[in-house]
Coordinates of C-alpha atoms and ligand atoms in Angstrom, one line a residue:
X30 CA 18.4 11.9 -15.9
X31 CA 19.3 15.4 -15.2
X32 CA 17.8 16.0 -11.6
X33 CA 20.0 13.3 -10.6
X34 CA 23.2 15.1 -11.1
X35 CA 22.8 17.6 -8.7
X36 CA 22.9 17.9 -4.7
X37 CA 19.8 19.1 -3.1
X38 CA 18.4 20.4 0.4
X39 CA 15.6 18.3 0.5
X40 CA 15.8 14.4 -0.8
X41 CA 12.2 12.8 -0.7
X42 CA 11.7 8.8 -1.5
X43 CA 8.6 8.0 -2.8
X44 CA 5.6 9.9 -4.9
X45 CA 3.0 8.8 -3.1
X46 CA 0.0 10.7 -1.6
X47 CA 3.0 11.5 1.6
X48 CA 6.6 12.2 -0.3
X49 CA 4.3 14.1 -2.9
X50 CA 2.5 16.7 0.2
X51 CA 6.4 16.4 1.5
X52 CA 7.9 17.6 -1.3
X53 CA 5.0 20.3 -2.0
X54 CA 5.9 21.9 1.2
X55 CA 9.5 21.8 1.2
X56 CA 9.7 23.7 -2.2
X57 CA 6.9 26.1 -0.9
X58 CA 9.3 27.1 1.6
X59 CA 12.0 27.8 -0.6
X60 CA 14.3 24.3 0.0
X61 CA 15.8 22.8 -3.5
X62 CA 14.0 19.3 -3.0
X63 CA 14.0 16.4 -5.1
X64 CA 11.3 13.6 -5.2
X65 CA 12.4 10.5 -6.1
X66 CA 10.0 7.5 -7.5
X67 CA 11.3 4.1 -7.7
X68 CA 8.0 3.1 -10.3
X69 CA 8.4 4.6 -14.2
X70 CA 4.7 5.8 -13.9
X71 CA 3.6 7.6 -11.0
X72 CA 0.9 6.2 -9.3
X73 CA 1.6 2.5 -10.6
X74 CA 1.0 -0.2 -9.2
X75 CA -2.2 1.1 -7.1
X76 CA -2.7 -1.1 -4.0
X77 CA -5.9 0.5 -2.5
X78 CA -9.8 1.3 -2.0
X79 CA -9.4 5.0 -3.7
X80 CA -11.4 6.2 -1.0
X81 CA -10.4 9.9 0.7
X82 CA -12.5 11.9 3.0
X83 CA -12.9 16.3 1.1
X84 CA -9.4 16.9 0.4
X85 CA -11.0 20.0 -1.1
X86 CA -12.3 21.5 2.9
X87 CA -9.4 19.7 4.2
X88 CA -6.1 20.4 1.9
X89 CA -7.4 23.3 -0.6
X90 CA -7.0 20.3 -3.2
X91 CA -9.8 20.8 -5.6
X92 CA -11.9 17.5 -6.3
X93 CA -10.7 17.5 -10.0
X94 CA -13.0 16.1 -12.1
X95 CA -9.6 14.3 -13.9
X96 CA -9.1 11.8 -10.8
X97 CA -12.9 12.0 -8.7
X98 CA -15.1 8.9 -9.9
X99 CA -17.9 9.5 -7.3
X100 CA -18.7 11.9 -4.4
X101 CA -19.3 10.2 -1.3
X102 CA -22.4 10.9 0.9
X103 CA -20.7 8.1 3.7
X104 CA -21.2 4.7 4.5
X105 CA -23.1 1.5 5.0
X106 CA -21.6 -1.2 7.9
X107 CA -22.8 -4.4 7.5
X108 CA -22.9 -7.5 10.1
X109 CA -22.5 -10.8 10.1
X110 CA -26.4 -11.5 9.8
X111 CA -26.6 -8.9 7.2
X112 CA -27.6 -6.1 9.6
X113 CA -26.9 -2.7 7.5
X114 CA -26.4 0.5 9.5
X115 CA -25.6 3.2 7.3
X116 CA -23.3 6.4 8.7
X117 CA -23.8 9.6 7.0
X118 CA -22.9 13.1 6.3
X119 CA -19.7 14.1 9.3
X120 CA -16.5 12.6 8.6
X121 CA -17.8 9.7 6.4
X122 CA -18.2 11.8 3.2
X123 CA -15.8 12.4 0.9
X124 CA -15.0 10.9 -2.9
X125 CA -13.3 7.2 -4.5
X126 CA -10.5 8.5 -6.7
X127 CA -8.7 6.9 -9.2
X128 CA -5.3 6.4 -7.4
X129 CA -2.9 6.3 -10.7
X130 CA -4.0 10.2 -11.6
X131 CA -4.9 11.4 -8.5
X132 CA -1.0 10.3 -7.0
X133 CA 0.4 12.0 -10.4
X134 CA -1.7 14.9 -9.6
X135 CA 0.0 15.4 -6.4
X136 CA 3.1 15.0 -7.8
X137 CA 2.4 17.5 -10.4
X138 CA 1.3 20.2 -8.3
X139 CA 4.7 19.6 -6.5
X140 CA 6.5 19.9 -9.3
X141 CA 4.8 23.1 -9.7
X142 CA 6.1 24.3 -6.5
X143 CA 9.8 24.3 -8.0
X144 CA 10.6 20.1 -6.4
X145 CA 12.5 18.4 -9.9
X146 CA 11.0 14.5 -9.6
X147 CA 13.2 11.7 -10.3
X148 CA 11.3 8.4 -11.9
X149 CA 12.1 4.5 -12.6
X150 CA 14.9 5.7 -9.8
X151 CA 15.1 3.4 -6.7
X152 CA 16.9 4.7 -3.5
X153 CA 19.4 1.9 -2.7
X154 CA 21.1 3.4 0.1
X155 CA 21.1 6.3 2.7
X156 CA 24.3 7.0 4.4
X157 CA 25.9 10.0 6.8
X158 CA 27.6 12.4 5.2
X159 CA 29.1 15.1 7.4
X160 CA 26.4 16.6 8.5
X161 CA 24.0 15.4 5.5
X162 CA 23.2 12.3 3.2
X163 CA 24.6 10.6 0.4
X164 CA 21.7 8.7 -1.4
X165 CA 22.5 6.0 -3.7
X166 CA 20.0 6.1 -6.7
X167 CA 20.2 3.0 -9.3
X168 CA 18.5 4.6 -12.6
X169 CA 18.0 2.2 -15.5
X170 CA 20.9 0.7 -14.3
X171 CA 23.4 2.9 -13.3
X172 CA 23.9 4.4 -9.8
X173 CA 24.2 8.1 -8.7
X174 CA 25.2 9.6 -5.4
X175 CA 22.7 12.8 -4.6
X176 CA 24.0 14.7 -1.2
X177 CA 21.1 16.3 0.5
X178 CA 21.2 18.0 4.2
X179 CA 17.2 16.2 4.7
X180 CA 15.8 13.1 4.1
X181 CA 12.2 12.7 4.1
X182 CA 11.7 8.8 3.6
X183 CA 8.3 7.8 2.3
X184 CA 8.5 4.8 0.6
X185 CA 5.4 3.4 1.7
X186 CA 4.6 -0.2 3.8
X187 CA 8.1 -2.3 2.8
X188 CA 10.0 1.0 3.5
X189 CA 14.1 0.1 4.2
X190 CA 14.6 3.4 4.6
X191 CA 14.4 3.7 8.7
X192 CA 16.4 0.8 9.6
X193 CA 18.9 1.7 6.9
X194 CA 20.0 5.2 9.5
X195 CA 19.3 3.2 12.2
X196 CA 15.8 3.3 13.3
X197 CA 13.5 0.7 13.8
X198 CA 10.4 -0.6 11.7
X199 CA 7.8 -2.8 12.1
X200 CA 7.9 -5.7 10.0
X201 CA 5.9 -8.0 12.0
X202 CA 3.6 -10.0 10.1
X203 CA 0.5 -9.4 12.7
X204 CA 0.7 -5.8 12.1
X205 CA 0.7 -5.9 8.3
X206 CA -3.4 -6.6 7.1
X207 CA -3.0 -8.6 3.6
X208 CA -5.0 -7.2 1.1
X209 CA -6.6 -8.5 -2.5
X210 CA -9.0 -6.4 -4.6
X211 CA -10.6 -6.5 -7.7
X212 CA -11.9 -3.3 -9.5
X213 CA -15.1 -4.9 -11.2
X214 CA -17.6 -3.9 -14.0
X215 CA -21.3 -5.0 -14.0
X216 CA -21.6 -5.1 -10.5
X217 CA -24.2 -3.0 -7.9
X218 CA -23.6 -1.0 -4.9
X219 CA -26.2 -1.1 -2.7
X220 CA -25.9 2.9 -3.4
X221 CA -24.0 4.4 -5.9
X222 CA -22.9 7.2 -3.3
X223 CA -22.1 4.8 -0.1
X224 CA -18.9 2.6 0.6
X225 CA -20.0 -0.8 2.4
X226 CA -17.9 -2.2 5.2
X227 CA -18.4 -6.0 5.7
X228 CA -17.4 -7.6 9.2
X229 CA -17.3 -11.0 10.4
X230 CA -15.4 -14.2 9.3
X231 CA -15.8 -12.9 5.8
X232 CA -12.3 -11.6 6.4
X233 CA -11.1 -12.9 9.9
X234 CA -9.3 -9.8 12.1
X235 CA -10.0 -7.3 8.8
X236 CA -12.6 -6.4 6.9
X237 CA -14.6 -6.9 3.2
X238 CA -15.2 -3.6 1.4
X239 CA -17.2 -2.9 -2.1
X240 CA -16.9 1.0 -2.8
X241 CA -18.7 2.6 -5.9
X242 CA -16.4 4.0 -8.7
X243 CA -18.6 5.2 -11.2
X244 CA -18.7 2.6 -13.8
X245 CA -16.7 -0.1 -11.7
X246 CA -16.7 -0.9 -8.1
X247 CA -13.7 -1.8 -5.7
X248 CA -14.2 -5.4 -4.2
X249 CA -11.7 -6.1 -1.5
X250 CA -10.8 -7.4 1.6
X251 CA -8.0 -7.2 4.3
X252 CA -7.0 -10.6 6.4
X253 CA -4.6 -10.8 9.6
X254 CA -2.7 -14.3 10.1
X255 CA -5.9 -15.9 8.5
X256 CA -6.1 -19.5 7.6
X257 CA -6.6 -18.5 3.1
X258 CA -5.4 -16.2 1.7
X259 CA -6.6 -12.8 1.1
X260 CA -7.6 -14.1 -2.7
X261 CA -8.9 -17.2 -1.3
X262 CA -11.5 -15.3 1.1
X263 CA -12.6 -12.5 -1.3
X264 CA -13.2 -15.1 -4.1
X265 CA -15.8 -16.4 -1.5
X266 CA -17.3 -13.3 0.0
X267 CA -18.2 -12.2 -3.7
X268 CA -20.6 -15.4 -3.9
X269 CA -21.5 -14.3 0.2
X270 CA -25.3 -13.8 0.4
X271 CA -25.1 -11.2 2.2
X272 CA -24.4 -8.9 -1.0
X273 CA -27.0 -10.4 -2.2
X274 CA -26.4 -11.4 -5.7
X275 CA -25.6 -7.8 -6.6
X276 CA -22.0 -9.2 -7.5
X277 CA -23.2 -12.5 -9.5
X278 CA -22.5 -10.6 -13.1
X279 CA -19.6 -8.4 -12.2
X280 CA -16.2 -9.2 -13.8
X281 CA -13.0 -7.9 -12.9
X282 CA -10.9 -5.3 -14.9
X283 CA -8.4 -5.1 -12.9
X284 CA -6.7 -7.2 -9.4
X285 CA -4.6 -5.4 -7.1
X286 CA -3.0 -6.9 -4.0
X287 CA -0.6 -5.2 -0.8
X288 CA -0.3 -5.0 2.4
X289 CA -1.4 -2.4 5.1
X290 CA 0.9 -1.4 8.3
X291 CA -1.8 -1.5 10.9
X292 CA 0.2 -2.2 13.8
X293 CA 0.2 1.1 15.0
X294 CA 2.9 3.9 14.4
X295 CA 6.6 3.2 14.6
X296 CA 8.4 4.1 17.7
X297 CA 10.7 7.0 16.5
X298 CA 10.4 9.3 13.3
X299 CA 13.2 10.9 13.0
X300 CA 16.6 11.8 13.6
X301 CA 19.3 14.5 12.3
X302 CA 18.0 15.9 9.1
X303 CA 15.9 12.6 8.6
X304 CA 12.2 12.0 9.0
X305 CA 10.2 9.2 7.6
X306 CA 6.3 9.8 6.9
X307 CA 3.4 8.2 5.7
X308 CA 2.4 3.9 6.2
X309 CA 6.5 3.7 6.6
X310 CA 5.9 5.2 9.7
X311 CA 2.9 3.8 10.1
X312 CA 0.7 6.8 9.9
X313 CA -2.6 4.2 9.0
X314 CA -5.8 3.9 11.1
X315 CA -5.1 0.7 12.6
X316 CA -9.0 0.4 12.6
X317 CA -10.1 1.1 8.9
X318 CA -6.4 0.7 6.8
X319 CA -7.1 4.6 5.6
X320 CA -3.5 6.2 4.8
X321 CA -3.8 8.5 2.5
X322 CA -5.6 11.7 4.3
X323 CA -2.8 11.3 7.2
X324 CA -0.4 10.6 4.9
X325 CA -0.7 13.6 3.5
X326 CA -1.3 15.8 6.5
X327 CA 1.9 14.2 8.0
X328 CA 3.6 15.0 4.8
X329 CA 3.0 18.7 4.9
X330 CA 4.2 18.5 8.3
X331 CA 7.3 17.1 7.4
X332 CA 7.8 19.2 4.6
X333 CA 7.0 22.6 6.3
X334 CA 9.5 21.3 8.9
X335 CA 12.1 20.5 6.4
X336 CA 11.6 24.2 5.0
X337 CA 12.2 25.8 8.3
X338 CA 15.3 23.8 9.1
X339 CA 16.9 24.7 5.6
X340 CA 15.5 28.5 5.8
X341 CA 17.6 28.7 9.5
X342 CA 20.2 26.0 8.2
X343 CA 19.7 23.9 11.5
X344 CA 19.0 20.2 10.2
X345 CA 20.0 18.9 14.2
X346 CA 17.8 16.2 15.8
X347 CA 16.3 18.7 18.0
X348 CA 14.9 21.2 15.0
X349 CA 14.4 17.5 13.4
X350 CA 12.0 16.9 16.5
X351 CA 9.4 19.1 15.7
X352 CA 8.3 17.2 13.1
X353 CA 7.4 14.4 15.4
X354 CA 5.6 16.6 18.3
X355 CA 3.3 18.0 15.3
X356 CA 2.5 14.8 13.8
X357 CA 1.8 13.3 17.3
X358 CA -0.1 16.7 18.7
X359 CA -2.4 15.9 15.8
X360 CA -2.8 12.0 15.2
X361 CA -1.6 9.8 17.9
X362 CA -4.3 9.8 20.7
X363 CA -6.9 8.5 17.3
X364 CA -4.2 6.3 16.4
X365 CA -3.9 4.9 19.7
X366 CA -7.4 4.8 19.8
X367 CA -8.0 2.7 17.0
X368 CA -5.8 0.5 18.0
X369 CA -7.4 0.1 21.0
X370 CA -10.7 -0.4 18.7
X371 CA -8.9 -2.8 16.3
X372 CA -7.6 -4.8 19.0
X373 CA -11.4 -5.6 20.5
X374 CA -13.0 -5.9 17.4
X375 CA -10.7 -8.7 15.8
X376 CA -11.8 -10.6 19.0
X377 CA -15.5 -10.8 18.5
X378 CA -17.3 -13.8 17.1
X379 CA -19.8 -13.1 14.1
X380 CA -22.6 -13.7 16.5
X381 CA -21.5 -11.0 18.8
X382 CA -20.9 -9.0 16.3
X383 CA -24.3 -9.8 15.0
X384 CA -25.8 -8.8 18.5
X385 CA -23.5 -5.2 18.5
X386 CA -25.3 -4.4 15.2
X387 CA -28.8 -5.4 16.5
X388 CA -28.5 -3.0 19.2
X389 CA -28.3 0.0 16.9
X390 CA -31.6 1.3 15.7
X391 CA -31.6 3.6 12.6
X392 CA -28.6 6.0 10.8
X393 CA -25.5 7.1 12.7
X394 CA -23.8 10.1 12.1
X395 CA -20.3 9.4 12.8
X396 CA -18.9 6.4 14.4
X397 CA -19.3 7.1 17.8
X398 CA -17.7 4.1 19.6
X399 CA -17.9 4.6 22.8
X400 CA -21.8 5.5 22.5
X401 CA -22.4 2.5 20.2
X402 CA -20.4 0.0 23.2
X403 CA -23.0 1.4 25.7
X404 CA -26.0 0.1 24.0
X405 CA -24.9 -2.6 22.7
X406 CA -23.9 -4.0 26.2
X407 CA -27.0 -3.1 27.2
X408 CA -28.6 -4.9 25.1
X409 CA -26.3 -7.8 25.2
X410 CA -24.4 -8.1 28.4
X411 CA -21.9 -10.6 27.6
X412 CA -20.3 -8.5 25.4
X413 CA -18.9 -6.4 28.6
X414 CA -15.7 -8.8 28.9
X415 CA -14.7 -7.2 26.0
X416 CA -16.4 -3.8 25.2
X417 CA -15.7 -2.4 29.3
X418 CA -12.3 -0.9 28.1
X419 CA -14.4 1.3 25.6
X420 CA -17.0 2.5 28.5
Ligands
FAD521 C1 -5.7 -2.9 -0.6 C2 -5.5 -1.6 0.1 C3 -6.6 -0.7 0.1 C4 -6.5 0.6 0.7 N1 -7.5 1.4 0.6 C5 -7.4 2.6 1.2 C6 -8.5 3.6 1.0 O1 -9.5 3.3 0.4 N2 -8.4 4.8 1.6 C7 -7.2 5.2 2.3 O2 -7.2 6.3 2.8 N3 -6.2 4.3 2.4 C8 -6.2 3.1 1.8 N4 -5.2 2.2 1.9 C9 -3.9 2.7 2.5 C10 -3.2 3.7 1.5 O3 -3.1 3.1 0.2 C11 -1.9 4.1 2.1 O4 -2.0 4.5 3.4 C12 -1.2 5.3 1.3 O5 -1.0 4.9 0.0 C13 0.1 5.7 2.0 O6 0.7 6.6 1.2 P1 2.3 6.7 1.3 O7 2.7 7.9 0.4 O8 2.8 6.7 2.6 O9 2.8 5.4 0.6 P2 2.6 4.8 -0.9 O10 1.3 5.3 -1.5 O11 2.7 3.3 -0.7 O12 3.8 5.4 -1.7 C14 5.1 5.0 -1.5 C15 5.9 5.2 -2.8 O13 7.3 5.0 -2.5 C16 7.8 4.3 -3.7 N5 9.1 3.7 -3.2 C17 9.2 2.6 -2.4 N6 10.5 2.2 -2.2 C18 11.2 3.1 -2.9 C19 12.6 3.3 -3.1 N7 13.5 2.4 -2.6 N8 13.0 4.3 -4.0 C20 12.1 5.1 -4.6 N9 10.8 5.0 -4.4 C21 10.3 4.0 -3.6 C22 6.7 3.4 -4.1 O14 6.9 3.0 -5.4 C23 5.5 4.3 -3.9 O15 5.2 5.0 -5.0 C24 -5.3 0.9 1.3 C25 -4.2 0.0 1.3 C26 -4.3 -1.2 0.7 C27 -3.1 -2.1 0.7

């Protein structure tokens, strides 16, 4: 493969929604960046819900008719007891996507940006070199050595890439939610334009979804240290009554599985000319397992970074650094804070959950948690021992 015979400024690992954004903004700013793809297809496997909040208002991404399956007017969160509180309009609208184009899309308009892509080419190793990398790249078999001044690892939740340069991960089983999904045909949405958010023992410490995708829907479900497995739980909760038949006829087309980081971001991302974005760095909301907005965001950081750096040819951890203090500026308080949010909700029974839903009257507009806290402990004042932290 010819982009793997050359040495670059910029070495990205992994097209996903962050190396692609990465590698977008690195080229933009002039660096000779390479993005390399272990996978022969971008976009392949998908492990994921396909749902994104207006990367059009947000990114300047159009919502290209090639990878949107529906627009989203929000969402619909449903209790134990069945309990339905829809959120619109806010934050909670946005559109399900079909991963495998929508990934490639990103890709593409990288590629159009000047970065050469590298597929079916796994990164094996990262080593110091001077004051740059050596990357070892098996393709089809045989190995090539790619010298770059910047790493930008994003190789997504089983990332190697931080520990390999010395940094650490977070591969603790408790932080990782397992996930099973099946894209299904002949099923109904309780609205074609609403996701639906299922809590309870339907998926202990996680959470069952069904988001519309035009002709298909997204059945899944996320478990934490649960006594089935993920499978084992969302074979039950599509016979749950509390969907209400609307899955009895539906048959799947297609069953993907992974794992989300939702443990919180790692500890430290980056180093001389290194940085490592996206769920291997655990930008994820611990609360709802969404990735790919922030992955993105904190891939353009990254990659801007990277840019400046090459443009003033200072790669040292300090330039490095500003990669971290814009990614944290931005996202850690609300990843802190759904943490925070995770951590209380995964403790509730279904019948206090039941009795937080029953203390909300009508639509929301956002998710306002705080707010919602107040009255339910109003309502129900046993909840306090573990709502008080959010008052
Ligand atoms: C079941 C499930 C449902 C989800 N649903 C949603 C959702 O609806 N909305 C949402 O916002 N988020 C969702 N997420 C999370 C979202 O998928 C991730 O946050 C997002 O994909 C992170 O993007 P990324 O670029 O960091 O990593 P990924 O998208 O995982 O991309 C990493 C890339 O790196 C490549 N790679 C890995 N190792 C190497 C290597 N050694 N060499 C070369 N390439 C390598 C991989 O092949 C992959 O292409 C879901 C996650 C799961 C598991």
């Amino acid at each position: 493969m010819r982009a793997l015979i050359n040495s670059y400024d910029v070495v990205v690992i992994g097209a996903g929604p962050a190396g692609s954004m990465a590698s977008y903004n690195a080229s933009k700013m002039g660096a000779k960046t390479l993005l390399v793809e272990k996978s022969q297809e971008i976009g392949e496997p998908v492990r994921c819900a396909e749902a994104v909040p207006k990367i059009d208002e947000i990114y300047g991404i159009p919502a290209d008719p090639s990878f949107v399956r529906t627009k989203l007017d929000g969402g619909y969160i449903v209790a134990p007891n069945g309990k339905t509180i829809a959120v619109k309009g806010g934050k909670t609208d946005g559109y399900v996507v079909e991963r495998k184009i929508f990934d490639k899309y990103l890709a593409i308009r990288s590629a159009k940006q000047g970065t050469k892509i590298a597929v079916k080419s796994r990164v094996v190793n990262i080593e110091q070199d001077g004051s740059g990398y050596l990357v070892s790249i098996n393709h089809m078999g045989e190995e090539y050595k790619i010298k770059t001044k910047i790493v930008i690892a994003a190789d997504g939740v089983e990332s190697s890439m931080a520990e390999m340069v010395g940094l650490k991960s977070k591969k603790n089983v408790n932080e990782v939610c397992s996930c099973a999904e099946y894209e299904m045909t002949n099923g109904k949405c309780i609205d074609d334009n609403m996701l639906e958010l299922y809590f309870g023992s339907v998926a202990p410490k996680g959470y069952a979804w069904i988001f519309p995708k035009g002709d298909t829907v997204n059945v899944g479900l996320g478990v934490i240290g649960a006594k089935k497995s993920a499978l084992e739980y969302l074979d039950d909760f599509i016979s749950n009554p509390v969907i209400n038949g609307r899955l009895d006829n539906a048959t799947p087309v297609e069953f993907k599985c992974g794992g989300a980081p939702v443990g919180g971001p790692i500890e430290k991302t980056f180093k001389e000319g290194f940085m490592i974005v996206g769920d291997a760095a655990g930008q994820i909301s611990p609360l709802t397992g969404g990735g790919i907005a922030l992955s993105m965001d904190c891939g353009l950081i990254a990659g801007e970074v990277a840019g400046k750096c090459i443009m003033h040819n200072d790669c040292s951890e300090e330039a490095i650094s500003e990669y971290e203090t814009n990614w944290h500026e931005k996202y850690l308080h609300l990843l802190k804070n759904d943490l925070k949010y995770k951590n209380i909700l995964q403790q509730l029974t279904d019948k206090e959950l039941d009795a937080i839903g029953d203390s909300i009257d009508g639509d929301l507009e956002d998710v306002d948690v705080p707010k919602i806290a107040l009255k339910a402990v109003k309502k129900s004042p046993s909840l306090l021992k573990y709502l008080k932290e959010l008052l």
